[in-house]
Coordinates of C-alpha atoms in Angstrom, one line a residue:
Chain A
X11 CA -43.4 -35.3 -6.5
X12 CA -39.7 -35.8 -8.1
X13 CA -40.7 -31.7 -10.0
X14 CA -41.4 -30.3 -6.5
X15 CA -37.9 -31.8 -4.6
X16 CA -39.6 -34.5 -2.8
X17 CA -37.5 -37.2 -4.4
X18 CA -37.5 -40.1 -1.6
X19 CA -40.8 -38.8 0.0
X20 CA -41.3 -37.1 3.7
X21 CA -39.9 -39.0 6.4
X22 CA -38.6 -36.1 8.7
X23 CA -38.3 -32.5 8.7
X24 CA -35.5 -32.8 7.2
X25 CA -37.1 -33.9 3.8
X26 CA -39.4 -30.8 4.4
X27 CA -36.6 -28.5 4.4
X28 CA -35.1 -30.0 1.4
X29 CA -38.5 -30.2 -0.7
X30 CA -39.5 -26.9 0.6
X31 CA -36.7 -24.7 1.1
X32 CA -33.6 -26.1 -0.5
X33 CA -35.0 -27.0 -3.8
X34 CA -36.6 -23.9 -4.5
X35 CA -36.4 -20.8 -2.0
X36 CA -32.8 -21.5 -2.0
X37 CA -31.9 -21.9 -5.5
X38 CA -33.9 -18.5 -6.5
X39 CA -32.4 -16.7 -3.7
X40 CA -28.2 -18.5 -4.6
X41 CA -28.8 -17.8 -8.3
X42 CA -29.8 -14.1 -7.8
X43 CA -27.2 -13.3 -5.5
X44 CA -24.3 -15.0 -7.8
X45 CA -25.3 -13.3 -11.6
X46 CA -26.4 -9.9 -9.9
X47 CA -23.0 -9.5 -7.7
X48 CA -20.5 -11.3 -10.3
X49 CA -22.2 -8.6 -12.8
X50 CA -21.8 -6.0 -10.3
X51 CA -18.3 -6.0 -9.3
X52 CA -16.9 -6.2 -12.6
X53 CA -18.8 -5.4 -15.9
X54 CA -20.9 -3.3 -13.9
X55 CA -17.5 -1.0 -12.5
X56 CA -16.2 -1.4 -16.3
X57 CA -18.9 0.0 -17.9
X58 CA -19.5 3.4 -15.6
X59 CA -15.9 3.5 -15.8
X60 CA -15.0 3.6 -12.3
X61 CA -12.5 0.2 -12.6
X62 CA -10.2 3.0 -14.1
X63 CA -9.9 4.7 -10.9
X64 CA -8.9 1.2 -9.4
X65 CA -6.5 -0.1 -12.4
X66 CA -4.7 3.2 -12.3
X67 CA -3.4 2.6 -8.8
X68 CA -0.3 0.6 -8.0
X69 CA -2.5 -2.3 -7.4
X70 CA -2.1 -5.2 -10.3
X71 CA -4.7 -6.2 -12.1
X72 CA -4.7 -10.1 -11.1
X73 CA -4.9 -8.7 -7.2
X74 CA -8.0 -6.2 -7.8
X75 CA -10.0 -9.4 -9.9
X76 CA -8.8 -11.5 -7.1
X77 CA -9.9 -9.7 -4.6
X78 CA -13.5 -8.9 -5.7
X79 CA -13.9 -13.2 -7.1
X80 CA -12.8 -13.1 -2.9
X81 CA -15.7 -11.3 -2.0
X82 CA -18.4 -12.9 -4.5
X83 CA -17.3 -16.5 -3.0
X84 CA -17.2 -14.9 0.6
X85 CA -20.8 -13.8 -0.1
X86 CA -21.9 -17.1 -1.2
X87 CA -20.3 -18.6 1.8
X88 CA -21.6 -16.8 4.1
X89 CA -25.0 -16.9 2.9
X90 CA -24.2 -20.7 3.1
X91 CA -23.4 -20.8 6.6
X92 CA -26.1 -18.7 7.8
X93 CA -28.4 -21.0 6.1
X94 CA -26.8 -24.1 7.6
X95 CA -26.4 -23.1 11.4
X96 CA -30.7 -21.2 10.9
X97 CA -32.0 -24.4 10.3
X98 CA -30.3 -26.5 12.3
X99 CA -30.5 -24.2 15.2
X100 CA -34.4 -23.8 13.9
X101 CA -35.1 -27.8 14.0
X102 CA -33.5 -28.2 17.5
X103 CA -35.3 -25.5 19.5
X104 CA -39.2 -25.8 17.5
X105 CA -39.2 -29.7 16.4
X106 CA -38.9 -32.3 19.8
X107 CA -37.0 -35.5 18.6
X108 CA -35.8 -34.4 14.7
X109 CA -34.8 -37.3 13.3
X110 CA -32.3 -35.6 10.8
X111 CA -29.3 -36.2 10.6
X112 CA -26.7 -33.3 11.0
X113 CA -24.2 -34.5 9.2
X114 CA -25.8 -35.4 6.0
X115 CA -27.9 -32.3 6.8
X116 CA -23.9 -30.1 6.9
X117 CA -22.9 -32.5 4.3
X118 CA -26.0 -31.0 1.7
X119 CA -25.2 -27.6 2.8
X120 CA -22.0 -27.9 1.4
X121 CA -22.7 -29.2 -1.9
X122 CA -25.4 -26.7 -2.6
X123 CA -22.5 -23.8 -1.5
X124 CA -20.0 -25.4 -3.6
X125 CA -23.2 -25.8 -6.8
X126 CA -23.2 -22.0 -6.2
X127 CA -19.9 -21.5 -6.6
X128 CA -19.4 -22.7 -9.8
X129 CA -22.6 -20.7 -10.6
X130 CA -20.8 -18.1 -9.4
X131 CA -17.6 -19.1 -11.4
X132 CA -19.5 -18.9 -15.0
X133 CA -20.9 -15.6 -13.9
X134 CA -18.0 -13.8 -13.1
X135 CA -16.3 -15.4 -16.0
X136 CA -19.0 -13.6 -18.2
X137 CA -18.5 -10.6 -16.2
X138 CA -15.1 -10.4 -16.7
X139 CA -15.0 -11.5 -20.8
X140 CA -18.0 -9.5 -21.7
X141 CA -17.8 -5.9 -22.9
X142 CA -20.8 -4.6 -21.1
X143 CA -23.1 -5.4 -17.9
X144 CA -26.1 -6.3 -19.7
X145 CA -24.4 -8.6 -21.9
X146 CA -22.8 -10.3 -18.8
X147 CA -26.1 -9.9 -17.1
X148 CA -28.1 -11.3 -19.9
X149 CA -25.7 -14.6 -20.4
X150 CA -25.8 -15.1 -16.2
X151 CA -29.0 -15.3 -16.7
X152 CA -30.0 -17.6 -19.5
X153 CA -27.4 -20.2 -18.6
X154 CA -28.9 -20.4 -15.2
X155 CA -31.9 -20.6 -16.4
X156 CA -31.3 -23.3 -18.9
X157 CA -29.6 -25.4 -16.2
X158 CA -32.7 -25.0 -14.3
X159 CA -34.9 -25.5 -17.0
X160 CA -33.3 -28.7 -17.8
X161 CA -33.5 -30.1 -14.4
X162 CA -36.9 -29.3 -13.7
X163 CA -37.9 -31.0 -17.2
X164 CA -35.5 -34.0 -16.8
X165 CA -37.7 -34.3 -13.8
X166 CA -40.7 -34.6 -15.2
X167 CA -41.5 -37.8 -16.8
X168 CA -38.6 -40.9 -17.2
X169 CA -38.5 -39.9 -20.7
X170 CA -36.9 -36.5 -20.4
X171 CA -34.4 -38.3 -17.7
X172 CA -31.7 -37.6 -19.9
X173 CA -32.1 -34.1 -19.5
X174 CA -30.8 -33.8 -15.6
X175 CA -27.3 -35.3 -16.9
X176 CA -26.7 -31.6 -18.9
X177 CA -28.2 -30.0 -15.9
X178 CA -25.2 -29.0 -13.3
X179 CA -28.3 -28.1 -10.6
X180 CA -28.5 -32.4 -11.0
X181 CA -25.3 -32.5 -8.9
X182 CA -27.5 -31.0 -6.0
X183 CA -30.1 -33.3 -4.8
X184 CA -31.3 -31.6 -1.2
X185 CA -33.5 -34.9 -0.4
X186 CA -30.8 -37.5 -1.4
X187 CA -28.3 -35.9 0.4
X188 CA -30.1 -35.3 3.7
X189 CA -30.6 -39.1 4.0
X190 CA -26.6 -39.8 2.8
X191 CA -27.5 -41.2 -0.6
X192 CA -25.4 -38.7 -2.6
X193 CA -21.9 -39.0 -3.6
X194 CA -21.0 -36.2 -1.5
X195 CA -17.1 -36.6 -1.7
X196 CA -17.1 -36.9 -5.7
X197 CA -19.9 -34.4 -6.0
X198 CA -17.5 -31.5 -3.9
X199 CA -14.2 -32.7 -5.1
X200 CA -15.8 -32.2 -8.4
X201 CA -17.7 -28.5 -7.8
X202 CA -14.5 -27.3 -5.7
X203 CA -12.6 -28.1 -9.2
X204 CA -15.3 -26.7 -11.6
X205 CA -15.3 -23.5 -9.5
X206 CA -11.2 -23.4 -9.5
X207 CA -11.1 -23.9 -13.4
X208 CA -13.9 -21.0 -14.0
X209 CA -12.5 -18.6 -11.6
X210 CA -8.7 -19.0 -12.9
X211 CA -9.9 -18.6 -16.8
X212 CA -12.3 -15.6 -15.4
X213 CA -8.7 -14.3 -13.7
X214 CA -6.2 -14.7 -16.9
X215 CA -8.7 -13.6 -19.1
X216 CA -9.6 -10.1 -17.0
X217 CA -5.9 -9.9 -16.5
X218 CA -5.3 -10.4 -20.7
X219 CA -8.3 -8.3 -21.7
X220 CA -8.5 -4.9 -23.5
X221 CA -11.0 -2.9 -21.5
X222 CA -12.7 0.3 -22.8
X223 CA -12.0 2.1 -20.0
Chain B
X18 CA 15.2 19.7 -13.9
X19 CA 14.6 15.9 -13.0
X20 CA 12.2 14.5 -15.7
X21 CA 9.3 12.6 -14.3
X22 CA 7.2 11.4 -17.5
X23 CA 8.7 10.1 -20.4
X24 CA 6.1 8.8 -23.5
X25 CA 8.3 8.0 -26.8
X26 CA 6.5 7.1 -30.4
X27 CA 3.1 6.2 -28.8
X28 CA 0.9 4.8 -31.5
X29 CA -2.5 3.4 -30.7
X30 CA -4.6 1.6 -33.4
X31 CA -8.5 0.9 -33.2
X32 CA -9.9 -1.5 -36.1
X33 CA -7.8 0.0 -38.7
X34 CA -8.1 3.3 -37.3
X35 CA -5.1 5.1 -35.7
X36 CA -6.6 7.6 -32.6
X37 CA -2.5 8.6 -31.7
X38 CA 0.5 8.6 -34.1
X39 CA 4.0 8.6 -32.7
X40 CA 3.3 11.6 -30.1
X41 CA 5.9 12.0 -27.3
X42 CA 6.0 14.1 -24.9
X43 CA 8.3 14.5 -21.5
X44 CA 7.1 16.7 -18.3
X45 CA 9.5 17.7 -15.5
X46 CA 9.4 18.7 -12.0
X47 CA 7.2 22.0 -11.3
X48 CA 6.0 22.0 -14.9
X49 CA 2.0 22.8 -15.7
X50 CA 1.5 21.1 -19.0
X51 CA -2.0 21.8 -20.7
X52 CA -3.2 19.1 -23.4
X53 CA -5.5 21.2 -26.2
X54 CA -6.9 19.9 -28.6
X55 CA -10.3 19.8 -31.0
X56 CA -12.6 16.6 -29.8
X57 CA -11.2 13.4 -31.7
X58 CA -7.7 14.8 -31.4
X59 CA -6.8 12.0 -29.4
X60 CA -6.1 13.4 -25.9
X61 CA -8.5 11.0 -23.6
X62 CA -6.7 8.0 -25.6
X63 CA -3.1 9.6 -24.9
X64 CA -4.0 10.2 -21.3
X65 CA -5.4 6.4 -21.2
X66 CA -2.0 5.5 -22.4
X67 CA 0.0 7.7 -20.5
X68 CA -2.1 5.9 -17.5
X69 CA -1.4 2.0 -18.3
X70 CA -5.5 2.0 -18.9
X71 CA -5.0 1.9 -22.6
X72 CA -1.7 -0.3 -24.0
X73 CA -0.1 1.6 -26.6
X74 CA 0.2 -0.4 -30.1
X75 CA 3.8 1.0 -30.1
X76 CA 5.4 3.3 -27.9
X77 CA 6.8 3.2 -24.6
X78 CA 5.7 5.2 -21.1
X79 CA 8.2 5.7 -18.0
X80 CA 7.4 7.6 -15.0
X81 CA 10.6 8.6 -13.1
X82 CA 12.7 6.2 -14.8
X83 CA 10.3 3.3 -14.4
X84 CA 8.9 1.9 -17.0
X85 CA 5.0 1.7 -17.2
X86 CA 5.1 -1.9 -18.9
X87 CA 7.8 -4.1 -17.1
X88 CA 7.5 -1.4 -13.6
X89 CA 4.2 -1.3 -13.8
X90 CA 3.5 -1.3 -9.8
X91 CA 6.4 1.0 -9.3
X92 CA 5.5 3.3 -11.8
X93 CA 2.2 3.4 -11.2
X94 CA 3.4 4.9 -7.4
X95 CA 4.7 7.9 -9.3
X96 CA 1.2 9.4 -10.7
X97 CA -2.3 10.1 -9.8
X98 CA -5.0 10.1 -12.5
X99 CA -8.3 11.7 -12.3
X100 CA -10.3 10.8 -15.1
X101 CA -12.8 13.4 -17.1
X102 CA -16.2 10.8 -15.4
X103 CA -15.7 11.0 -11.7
X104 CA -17.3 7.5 -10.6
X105 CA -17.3 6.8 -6.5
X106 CA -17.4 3.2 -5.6
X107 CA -21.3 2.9 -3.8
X108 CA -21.4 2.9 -0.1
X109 CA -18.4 5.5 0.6
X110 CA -18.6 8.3 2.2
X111 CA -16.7 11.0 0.9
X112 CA -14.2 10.7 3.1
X113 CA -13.8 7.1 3.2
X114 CA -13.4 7.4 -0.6
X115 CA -10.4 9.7 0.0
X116 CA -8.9 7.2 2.3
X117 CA -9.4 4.3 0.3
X118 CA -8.2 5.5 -3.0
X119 CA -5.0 6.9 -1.1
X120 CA -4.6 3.5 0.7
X121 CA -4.2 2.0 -2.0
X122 CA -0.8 4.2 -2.5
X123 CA 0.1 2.8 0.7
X124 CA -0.4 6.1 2.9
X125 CA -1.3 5.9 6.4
X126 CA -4.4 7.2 7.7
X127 CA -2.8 10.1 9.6
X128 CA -1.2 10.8 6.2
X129 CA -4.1 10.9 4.7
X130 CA -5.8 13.1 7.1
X131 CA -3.4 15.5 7.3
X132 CA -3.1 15.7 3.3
X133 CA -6.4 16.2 2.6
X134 CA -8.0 18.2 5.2
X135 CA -6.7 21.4 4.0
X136 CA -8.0 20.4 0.6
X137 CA -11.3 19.4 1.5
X138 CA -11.7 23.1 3.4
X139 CA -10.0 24.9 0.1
X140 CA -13.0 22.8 -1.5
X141 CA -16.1 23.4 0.7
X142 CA -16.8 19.5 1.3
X143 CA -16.4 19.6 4.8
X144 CA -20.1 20.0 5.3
X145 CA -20.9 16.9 3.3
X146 CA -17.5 14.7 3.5
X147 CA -19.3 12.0 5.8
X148 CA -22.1 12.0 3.1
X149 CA -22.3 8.9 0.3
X150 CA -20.1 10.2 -2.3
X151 CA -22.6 8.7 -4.8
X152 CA -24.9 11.5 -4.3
X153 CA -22.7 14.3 -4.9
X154 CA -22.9 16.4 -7.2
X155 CA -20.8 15.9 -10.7
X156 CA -18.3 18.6 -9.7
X157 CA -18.0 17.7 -6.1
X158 CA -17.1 14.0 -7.5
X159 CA -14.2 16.2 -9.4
X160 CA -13.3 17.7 -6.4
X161 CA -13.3 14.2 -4.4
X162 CA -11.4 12.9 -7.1
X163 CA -8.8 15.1 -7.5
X164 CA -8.5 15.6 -3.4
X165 CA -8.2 11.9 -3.5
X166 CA -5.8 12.1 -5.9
X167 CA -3.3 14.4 -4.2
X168 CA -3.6 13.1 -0.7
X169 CA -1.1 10.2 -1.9
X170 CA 1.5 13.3 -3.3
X171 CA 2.1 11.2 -6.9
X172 CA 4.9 13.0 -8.4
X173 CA 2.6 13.5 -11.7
X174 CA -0.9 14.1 -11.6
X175 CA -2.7 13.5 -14.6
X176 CA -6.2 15.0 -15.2
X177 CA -8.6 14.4 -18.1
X178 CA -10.6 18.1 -18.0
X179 CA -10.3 18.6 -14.5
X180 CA -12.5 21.9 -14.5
X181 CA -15.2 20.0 -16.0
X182 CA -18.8 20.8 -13.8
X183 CA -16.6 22.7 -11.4
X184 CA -18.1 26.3 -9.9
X185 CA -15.5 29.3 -11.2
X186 CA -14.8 29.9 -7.1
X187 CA -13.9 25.9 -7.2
X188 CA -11.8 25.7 -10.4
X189 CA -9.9 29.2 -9.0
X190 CA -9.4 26.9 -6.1
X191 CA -8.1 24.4 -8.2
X192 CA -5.5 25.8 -10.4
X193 CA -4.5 27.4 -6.9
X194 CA -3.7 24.1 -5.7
X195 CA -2.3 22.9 -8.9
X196 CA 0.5 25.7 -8.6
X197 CA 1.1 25.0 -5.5
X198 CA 1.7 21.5 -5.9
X199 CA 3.7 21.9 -8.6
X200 CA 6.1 24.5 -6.8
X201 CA 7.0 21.2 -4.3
X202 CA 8.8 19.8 -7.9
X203 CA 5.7 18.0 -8.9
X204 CA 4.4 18.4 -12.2
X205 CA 1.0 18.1 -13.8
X206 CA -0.6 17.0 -17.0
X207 CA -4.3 18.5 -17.7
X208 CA -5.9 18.3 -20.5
X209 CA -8.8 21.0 -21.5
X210 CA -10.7 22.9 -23.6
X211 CA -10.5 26.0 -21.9
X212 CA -8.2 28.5 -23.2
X213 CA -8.1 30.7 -20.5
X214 CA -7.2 28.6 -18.0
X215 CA -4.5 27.1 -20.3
X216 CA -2.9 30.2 -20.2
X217 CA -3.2 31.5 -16.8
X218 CA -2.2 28.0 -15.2
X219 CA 0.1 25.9 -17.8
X220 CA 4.1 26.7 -17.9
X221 CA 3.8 24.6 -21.1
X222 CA 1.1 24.0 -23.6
X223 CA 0.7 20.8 -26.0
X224 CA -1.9 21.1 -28.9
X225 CA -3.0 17.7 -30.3
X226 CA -5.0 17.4 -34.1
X227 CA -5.6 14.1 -35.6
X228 CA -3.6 12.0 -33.4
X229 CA -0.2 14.2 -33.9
X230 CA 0.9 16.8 -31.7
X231 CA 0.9 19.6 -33.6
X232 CA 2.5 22.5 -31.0
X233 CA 4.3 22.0 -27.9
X234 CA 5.7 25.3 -26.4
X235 CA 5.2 27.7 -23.8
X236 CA 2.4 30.6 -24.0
X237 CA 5.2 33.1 -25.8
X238 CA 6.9 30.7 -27.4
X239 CA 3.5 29.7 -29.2
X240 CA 2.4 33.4 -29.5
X241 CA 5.6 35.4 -30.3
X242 CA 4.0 35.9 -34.1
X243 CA 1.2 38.0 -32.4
X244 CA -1.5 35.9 -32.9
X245 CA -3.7 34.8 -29.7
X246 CA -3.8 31.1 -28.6
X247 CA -6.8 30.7 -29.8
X248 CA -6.2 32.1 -33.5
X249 CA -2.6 29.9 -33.1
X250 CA -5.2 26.8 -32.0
X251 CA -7.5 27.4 -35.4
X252 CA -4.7 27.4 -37.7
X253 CA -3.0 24.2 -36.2
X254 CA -5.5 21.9 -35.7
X255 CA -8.0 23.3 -38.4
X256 CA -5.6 22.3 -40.8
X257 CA -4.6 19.2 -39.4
X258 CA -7.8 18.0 -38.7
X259 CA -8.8 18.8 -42.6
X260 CA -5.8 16.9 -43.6
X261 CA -5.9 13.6 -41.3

């Protein structure tokens, strides 16, 4: 049950939701978004060459990265909230008496945004360090992949435990969090920094780089 | 005349190799300067240089007394570059494109508007200006590019083969509008491979071989010895391309 998300069983529809959606649907549909867009807005616009049209106006280079690491967090955001305020408008109106609670419910929203931001972060880092877009899109890939591979193994058998503490998609436990048994505050405290540090080394390093423009 | 570009002892290495070797080069107001050259000669990387996309190994850049390294936001106010790929940022139309790009320059829409509209009719795009600007076609990309380009009046344009997939009625268009523009003290630096449009638009002609600029004169001065550009061309850069 552990392998399929259903780590404390199903109590309430909220375990349903975080067996069912958030520990699969979601993750496919986060992990997509953040390694094709962070590939797209910048190795992608390197390599056809149409980043020279944008570093050749009185625009700095910091404000133009900046600006599309804006919209690549916006989008995961977004996708985020719309996620947050579908189910919980979806559980009120179709299921009588939920017993989930919304708070723990916002509370595992958030740390699954903030996981995908630092997804996000090592994407766009590639993205901007990388000299082409399928290099960038190829190393998205596998480390997400790997993460994910880890987890799912780690959650396999006791023995392969060890596995989830390499994993970062460990952090985001949609089951534990929905009944408050995470470490919420550490867990996004934690992210929020992990998504600062690999943004602001994807933003020097852009800034430093030599593209072949 | 005011000068407006300034390039001194650019150098650019690659690996070991050396693409541009000490060339410098100055253009002033209402000048037409044409960049010839054999392929490999190093114009694209000189015009990547002279455009902060490309920092020289050595050298130094200013564009109306503002230096391309320590100005660079200033500087960068004082030119336009089209580049010899015309790439549109998906989703744009055509004219959104224009608006954007000379946004950026911090023109107003009604700026904008103004600006261009005559030079999207002198184009024929108005038909297709609301149109994604991805599915043009590669010389009405040139076209958008270098419209876009001019709508924010840089004091230097700087285009990498301009003519490049244009239709002979468009590129007559365009060196009409180049003259023009230059007349308003502007000046522009093209580079090409077309001789006849070297010499029917440029007041000034630069040949580049091996990384060196080998000639830098106007159409007589490079022709007083009665040989044609083109026989002047072959002996310059043949030679210099043999010995680099």
């Amino acid at each position: 049950m552990k392998v399929l998300g259903y780590t404390v069983g199903v109590t309430h529809i909220g375990d349903f939701l975080g067996g069912e959606f958030y520990s699969l649907l979601y993750l496919i549909i986060m992990s997509i978004y953040a390694i094709f867009v962070a590939t797209k807005l910048i190795a992608h616009m390197v390599d056809n060459g149409s980043m020279a049209y944008l570093l050749a106006t009185p625009v700095s280079r910091v404000k133009v990265v900046i600006t599309l690491a804006c919209v690549l967090i916006t989008g995961i955001l977004v996708i985020g909230f719309v996620s947050t305020v579908g189910d919980l408008l979806g559980v009120h109106w179709f299921v009588h008496h939920p017993s989930m609670n919304d708070t723990y419910f916002v509370q595992m929203n958030i740390v699954g945004a903030l996981l995908f931001c630092v997804v996000s972060g090592y994407c766009f880092l590639f993205s901007c360090l990388v000299s082409d877009e399928r290099t960038a899109l190829g190393l998205s890939t596998l480390l997400t992949i790997f993460f994910y591979g880890l987890h799912m193994v780690g959650d396999l058998s006791i023995k392969f435990d060890w596995m989830n503490h390499l994993s970062l998609f460990t952090v985001f436990d949609p089951q534990s969090l929905i009944h408050g048994h995470g470490h919420f505050v550490i867990d996004s405290i934690s992210l929020l920094v992990a998504t600062v540090i690999l943004f602001g080394v994807a933003i020097v390093g852009f800034r430093r780089r030599q593209l072949s423009l | 005349m005011r000068e407006l570009l300034r390039a001194r002892g650019m150098y650019r290495n690659f690996d070991g190799f050396t693409a541009v070797q000490g060339v410098s080069l100055e253009l002033y107001e209402g000048e037409i300067v044409a960049l010839l050259g054999p392929n490999g000669a190093g114009k694209s990387t000189t015009m990547r240089m002279l455009t902060g996309l490309l920092e020289p190994t050595q050298g130094e850049v200013s564009y109306c007394n503002y230096d391309l390294s320590h100005d660079v936001l200033e500087a960068k106010h004082q030119f336009g570059f089209v580049a010899d790929e015309p790439m549109m940022l998906s989703a744009l139309t055509g004219l959104e494109y224009i608006q954007f790009v000379a946004g950026l320059y911090g023109c107003s829409s009604e700026e904008i508007l103004e600006r261009a509209n005559p030079l999207i009719d002198r184009f024929a795009l108005r038909a297709s200006i609301h149109k994604r600007a991805t599915s043009y076609s590669h010389g009405m990309k040139q076209k958008l590019a270098l419209i876009a380009q001019l709508a924010h009046q840089p004091k230097v344009l700087v285009a990498d083969e301009p003519s490049v997939g244009l239709d002979p009625g468009s590129a007559a268009a365009m060196q009409d509008i180049f003259r023009a523009y230059a007349s308003f003290g502007n000046a522009i630096l093209l580079s090409t491979h077309l001789f006849d449009m070297a010499q029917s638009l440029a007041t000034r002609i630069v040949m580049m071989a091996g990384g060196h600029i080998v000639a830098d004169g106007t159409l007589t001065e490079l022709t007083k010895s009665g040989e044609s550009l083109h026989q002047v061309f072959m002996r310059l850069t043949g030679e210099a391309a043999m010995t680099s």
